[in-house]
Tab-separated table of C-alpha atoms in Angstrom:
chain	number	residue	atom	x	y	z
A	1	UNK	CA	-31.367	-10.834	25.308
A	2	UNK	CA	-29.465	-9.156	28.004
A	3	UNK	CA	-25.960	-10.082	27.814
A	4	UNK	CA	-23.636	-9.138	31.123
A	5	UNK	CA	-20.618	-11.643	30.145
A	6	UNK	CA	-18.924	-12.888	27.003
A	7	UNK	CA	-15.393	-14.691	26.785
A	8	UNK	CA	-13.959	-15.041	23.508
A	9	UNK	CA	-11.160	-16.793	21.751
A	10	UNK	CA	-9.254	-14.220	19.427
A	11	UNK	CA	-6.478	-15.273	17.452
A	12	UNK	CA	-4.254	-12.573	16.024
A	13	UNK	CA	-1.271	-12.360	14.207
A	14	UNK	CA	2.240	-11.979	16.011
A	15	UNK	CA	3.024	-7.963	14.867
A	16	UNK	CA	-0.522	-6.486	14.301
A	17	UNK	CA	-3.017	-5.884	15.841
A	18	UNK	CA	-1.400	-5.031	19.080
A	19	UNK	CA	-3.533	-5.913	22.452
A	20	UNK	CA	-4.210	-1.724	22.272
A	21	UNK	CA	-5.284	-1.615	18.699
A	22	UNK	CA	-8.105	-4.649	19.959
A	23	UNK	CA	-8.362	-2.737	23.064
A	24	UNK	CA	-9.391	0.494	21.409
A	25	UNK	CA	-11.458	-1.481	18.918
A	26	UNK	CA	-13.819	-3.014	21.816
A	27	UNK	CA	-13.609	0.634	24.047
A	28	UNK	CA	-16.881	2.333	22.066
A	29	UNK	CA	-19.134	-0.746	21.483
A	30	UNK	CA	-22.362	-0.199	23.167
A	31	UNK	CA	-23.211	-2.147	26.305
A	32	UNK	CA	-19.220	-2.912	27.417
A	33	UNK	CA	-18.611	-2.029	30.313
A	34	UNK	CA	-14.983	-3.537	31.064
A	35	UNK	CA	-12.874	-5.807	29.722
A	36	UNK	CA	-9.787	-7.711	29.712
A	37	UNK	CA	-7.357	-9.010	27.366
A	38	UNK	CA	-5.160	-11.734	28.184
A	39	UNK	CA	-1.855	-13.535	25.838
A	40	UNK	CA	-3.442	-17.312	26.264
A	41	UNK	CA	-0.541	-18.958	23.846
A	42	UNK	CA	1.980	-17.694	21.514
A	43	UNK	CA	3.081	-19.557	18.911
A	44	UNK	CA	5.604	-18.870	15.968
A	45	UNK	CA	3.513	-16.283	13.970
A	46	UNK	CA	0.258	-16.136	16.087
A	47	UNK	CA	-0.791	-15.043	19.110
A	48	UNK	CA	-3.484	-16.651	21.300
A	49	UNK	CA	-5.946	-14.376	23.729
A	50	UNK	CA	-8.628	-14.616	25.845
A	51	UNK	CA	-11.048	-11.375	26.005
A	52	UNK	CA	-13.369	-11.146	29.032
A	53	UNK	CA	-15.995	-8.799	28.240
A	54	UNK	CA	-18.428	-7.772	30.665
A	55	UNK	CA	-20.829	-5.112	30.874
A	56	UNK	CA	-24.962	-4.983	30.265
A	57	UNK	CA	-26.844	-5.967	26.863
A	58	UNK	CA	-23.618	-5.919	25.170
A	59	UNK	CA	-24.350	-5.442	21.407
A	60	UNK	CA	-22.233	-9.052	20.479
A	61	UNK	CA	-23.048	-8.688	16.724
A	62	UNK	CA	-20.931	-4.688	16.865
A	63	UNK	CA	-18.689	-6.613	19.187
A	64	UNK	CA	-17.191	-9.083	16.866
A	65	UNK	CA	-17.551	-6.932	13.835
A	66	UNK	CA	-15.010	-4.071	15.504
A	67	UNK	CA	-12.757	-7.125	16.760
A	68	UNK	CA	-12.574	-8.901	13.074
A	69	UNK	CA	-12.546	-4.988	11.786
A	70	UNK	CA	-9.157	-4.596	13.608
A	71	UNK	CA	-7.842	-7.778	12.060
A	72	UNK	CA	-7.668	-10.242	14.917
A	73	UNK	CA	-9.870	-13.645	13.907
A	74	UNK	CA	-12.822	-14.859	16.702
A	75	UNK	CA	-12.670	-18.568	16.620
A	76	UNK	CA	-15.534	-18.784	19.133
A	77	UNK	CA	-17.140	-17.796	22.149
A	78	UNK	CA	-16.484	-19.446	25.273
A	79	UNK	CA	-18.492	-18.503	27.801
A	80	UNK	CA	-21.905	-16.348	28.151
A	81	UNK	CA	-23.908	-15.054	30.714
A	82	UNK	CA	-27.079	-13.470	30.113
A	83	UNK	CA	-29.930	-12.355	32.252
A	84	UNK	CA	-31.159	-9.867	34.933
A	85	UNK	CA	-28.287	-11.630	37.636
A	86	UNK	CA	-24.559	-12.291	37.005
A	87	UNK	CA	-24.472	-16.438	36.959
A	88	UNK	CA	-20.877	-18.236	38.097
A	89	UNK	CA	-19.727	-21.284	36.123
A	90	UNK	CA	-20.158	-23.987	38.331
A	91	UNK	CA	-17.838	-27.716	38.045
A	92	UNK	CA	-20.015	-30.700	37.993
A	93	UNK	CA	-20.242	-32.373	41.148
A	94	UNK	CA	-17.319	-34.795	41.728
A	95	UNK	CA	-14.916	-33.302	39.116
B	1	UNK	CA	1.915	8.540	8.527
B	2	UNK	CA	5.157	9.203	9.941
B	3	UNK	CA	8.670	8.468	8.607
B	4	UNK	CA	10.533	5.673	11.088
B	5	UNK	CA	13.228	3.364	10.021
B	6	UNK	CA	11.027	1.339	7.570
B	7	UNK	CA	10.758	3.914	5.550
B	8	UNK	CA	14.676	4.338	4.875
B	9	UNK	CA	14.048	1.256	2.393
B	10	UNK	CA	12.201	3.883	0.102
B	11	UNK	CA	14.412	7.014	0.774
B	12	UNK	CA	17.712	5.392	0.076
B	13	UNK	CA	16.191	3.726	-3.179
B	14	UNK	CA	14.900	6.992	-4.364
B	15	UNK	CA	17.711	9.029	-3.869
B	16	UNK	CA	19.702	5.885	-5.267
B	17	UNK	CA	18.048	5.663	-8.399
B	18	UNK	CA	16.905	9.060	-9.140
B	19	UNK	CA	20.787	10.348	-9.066
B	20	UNK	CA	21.677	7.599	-11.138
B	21	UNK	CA	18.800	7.317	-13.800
B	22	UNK	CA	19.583	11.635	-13.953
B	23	UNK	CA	23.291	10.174	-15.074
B	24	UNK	CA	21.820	7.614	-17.654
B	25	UNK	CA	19.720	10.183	-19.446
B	26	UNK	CA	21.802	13.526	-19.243
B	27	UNK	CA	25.297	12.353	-18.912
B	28	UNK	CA	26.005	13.250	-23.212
B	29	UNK	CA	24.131	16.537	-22.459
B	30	UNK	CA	26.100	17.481	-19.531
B	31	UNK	CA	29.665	16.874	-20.506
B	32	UNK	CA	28.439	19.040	-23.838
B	33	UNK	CA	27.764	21.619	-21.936
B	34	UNK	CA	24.432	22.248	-23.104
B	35	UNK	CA	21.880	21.461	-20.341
B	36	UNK	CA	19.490	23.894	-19.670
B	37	UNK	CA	16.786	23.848	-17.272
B	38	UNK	CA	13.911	22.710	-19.011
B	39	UNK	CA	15.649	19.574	-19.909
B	40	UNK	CA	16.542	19.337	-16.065
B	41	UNK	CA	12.827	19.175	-15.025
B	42	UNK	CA	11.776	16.779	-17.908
B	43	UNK	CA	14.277	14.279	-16.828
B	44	UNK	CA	13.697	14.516	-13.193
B	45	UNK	CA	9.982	14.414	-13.553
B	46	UNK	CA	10.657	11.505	-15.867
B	47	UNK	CA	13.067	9.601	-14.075
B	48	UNK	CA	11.190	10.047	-10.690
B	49	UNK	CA	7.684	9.332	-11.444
B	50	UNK	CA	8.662	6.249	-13.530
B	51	UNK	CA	9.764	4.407	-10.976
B	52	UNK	CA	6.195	5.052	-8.813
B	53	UNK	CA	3.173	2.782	-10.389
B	54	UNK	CA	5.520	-0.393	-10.342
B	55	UNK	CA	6.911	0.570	-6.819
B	56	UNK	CA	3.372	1.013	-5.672
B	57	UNK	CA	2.834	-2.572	-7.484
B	58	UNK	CA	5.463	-4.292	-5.693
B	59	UNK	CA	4.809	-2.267	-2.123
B	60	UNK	CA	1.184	-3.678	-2.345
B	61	UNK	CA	1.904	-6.975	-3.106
B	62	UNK	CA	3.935	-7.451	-0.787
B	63	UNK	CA	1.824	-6.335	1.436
B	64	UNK	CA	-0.998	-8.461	0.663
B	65	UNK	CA	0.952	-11.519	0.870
B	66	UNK	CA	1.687	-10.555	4.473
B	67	UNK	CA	-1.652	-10.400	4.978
B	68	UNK	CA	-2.489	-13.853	3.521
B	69	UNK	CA	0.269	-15.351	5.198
B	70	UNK	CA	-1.255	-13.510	8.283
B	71	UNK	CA	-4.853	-15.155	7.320
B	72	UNK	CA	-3.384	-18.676	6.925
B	73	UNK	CA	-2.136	-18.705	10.397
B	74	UNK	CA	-5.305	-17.544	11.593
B	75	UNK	CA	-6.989	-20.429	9.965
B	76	UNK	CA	-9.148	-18.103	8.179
B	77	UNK	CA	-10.719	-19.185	4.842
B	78	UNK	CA	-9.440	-16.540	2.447
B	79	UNK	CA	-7.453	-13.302	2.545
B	80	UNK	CA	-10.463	-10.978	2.141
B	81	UNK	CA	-11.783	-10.422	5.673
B	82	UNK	CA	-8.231	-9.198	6.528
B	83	UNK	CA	-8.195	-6.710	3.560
B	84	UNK	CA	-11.789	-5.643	4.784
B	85	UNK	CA	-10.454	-4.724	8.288
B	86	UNK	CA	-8.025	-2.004	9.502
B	87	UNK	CA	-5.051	-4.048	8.458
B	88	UNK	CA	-6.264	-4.334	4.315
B	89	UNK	CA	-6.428	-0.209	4.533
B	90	UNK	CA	-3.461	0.041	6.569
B	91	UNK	CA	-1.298	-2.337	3.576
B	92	UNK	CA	-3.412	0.445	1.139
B	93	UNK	CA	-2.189	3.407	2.746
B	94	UNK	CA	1.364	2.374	3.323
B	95	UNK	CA	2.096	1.205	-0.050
B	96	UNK	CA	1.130	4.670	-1.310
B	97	UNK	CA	3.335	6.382	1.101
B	98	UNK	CA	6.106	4.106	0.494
B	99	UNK	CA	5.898	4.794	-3.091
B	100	UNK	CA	5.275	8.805	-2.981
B	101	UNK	CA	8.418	8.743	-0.471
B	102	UNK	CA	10.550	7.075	-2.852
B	103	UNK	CA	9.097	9.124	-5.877
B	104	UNK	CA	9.963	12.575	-3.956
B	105	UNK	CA	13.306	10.994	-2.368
B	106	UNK	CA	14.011	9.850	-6.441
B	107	UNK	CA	13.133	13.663	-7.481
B	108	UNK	CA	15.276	15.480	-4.840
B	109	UNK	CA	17.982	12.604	-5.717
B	110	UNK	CA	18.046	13.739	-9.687
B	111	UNK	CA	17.653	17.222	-8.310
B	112	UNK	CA	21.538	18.025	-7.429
B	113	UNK	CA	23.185	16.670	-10.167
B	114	UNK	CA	20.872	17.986	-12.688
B	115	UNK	CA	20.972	21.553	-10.799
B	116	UNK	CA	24.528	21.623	-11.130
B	117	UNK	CA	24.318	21.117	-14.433
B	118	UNK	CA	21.837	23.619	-15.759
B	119	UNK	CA	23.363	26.435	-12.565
B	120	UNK	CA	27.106	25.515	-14.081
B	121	UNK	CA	26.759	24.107	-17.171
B	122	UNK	CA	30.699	25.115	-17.977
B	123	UNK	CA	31.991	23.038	-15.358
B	124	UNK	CA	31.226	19.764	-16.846
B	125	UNK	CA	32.758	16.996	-14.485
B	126	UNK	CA	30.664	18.685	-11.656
B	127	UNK	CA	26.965	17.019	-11.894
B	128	UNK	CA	28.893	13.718	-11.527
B	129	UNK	CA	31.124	15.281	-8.674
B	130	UNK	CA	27.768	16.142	-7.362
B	131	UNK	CA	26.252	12.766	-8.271
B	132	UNK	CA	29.263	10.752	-6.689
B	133	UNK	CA	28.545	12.653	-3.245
B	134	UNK	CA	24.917	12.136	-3.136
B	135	UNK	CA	25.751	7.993	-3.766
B	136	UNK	CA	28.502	8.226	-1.185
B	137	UNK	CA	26.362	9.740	1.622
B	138	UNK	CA	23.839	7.485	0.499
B	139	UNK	CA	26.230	4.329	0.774
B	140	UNK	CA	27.760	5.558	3.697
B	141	UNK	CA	24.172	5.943	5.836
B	142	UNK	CA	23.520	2.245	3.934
B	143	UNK	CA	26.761	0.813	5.221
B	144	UNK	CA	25.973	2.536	8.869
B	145	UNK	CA	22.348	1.431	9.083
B	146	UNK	CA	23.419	-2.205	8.222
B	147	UNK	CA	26.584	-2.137	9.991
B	148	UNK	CA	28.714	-3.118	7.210
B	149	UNK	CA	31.674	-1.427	5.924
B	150	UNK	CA	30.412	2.117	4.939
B	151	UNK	CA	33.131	2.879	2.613
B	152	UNK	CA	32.684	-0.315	0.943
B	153	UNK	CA	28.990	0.422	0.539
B	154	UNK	CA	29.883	4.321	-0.615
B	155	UNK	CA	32.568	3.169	-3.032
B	156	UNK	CA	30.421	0.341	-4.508
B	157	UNK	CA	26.889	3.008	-5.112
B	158	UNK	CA	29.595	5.287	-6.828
B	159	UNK	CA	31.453	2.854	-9.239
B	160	UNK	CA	27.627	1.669	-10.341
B	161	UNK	CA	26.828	5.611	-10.594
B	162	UNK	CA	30.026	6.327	-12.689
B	163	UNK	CA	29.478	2.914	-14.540
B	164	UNK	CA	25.742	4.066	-15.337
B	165	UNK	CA	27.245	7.710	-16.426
B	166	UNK	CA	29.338	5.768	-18.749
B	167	UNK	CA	26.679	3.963	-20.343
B	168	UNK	CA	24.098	6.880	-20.521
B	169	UNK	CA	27.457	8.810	-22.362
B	170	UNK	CA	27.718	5.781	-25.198
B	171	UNK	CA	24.441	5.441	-25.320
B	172	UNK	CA	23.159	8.950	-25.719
B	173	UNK	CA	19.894	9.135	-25.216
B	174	UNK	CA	19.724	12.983	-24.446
């Protein structure tokens, strides 16, 4: 399966990882091409992101491994596009 | 790893408690006058590496129940996928720096009173004249870092240093 986009919801904790220390974990895994992280919520001890990942057949399985590896959590993944063409989300007609 | 301000925690205990276990054990020994330098490297060995295993203990656990906190809050099921990552080694490696730096700071601590006694051994009163400087530079960079009263920090490691010299004199244990 050729993956081109994933977004994920990482949780990590307020002091560690940084944003770098994910950023450096996601860097080498094969297939990424670019990325970005982005602070989503923060709460008292945790910190919420968003990690837009895009690049072609992205190896997901290395991709969370180095991402739980670096001690942030993936609660799930929240968007995916696979496939020879780069596919927009699209809102249901009349929302 | 590099030494930062967390690591004066293990430095100031070190120095702390390696100058005044040195007074606990030699104190008889030294105002005798009979100190040589043998006796100065058993005790400083002794009183340094003593203090490492359980330091290591508590450095760890403490550690650990950051990271469990850390895995509560992250709704994860149990503690171990955090010690499997980067973090787990990271609480490894730090807790055995932490308690080598406090071992070494705990040597060099016993060091200069002990030295004093075996390089003078007739000038009796001067290990604890040494010992009573260490704990007031120590209580003085205590007082500073926490931005208390530094003389009332030096003054208060020295009157436990002299009142620990006292004891290791009744007591005798050299």
């Amino acid at each position: 399966m050729r993956i081109r986009r994933l977004v994920l919801d990482v949780d990590k904790a307020f002091a560690r990882p940084s944003l770098l220390d994910i950023a450096r974990a996601i860097e080498p895994v094969a297939g990424v091409e670019g990325f970005n992280i982005s602070v989503e919520e923060v709460d008292q001890e945790t910190v919420g992101t968003l990690i837009n990942v895009e690049g072609d057949n992205i190896d997901v399985s290395a991709l969370l491994a180095a991402i739980e590896k670096c001690g942030a959590a993936v609660h799930g993944i929240e968007e995916i596009v696979v496939g020879e063409r780069m596919v927009e989300y699209r809102h249901r007609a009349g929302k | 790893m590099r030494i930062g301000p967390e690591q004066l925690f293990p430095i100031v205990l070190g120095v702390a408690d390696g100058t005044c276990t040195s007074l606990v054990l030699a104190s008889q020994k030294m105002l005798a006058g009979t100190f040589d330098l043998w006796q100065a490297l058993r005790i400083g060995i002794l009183s340094s590496a003593a203090g490492f295993l359980p330091l290591w203990v508590a450095e760890y656990a403490s550690l650990r129940n950051e990271l469990a906190r850390m895995a509560r809050q992250l709704n994860q099921p149990s503690v171990r996928p955090l010690l499997r990552s980067d973090l787990g080694l990271s609480a490894l490696h730090s807790a055995w720096f932490t308690a080598g730096l406090a071992t070494l700071s705990s040597f060099l601590g016993a060091c200069l009173p002990l030295g004093a006694a075996v390089l003078y051994p007739r000038q009796i009163y001067l290990p604890l004249l040494m010992a009573n400087l260490v704990l007031m530079l120590v209580g003085i960079g205590l007082g500073r870092w926490v931005e208390g009263r530094r003389w009332v920090w030096a003054l208060g490691l020295m009157a436990i240093g002299n009142a620990l010299a006292l004891l290791g004199l009744k007591v005798g244990i050299s």
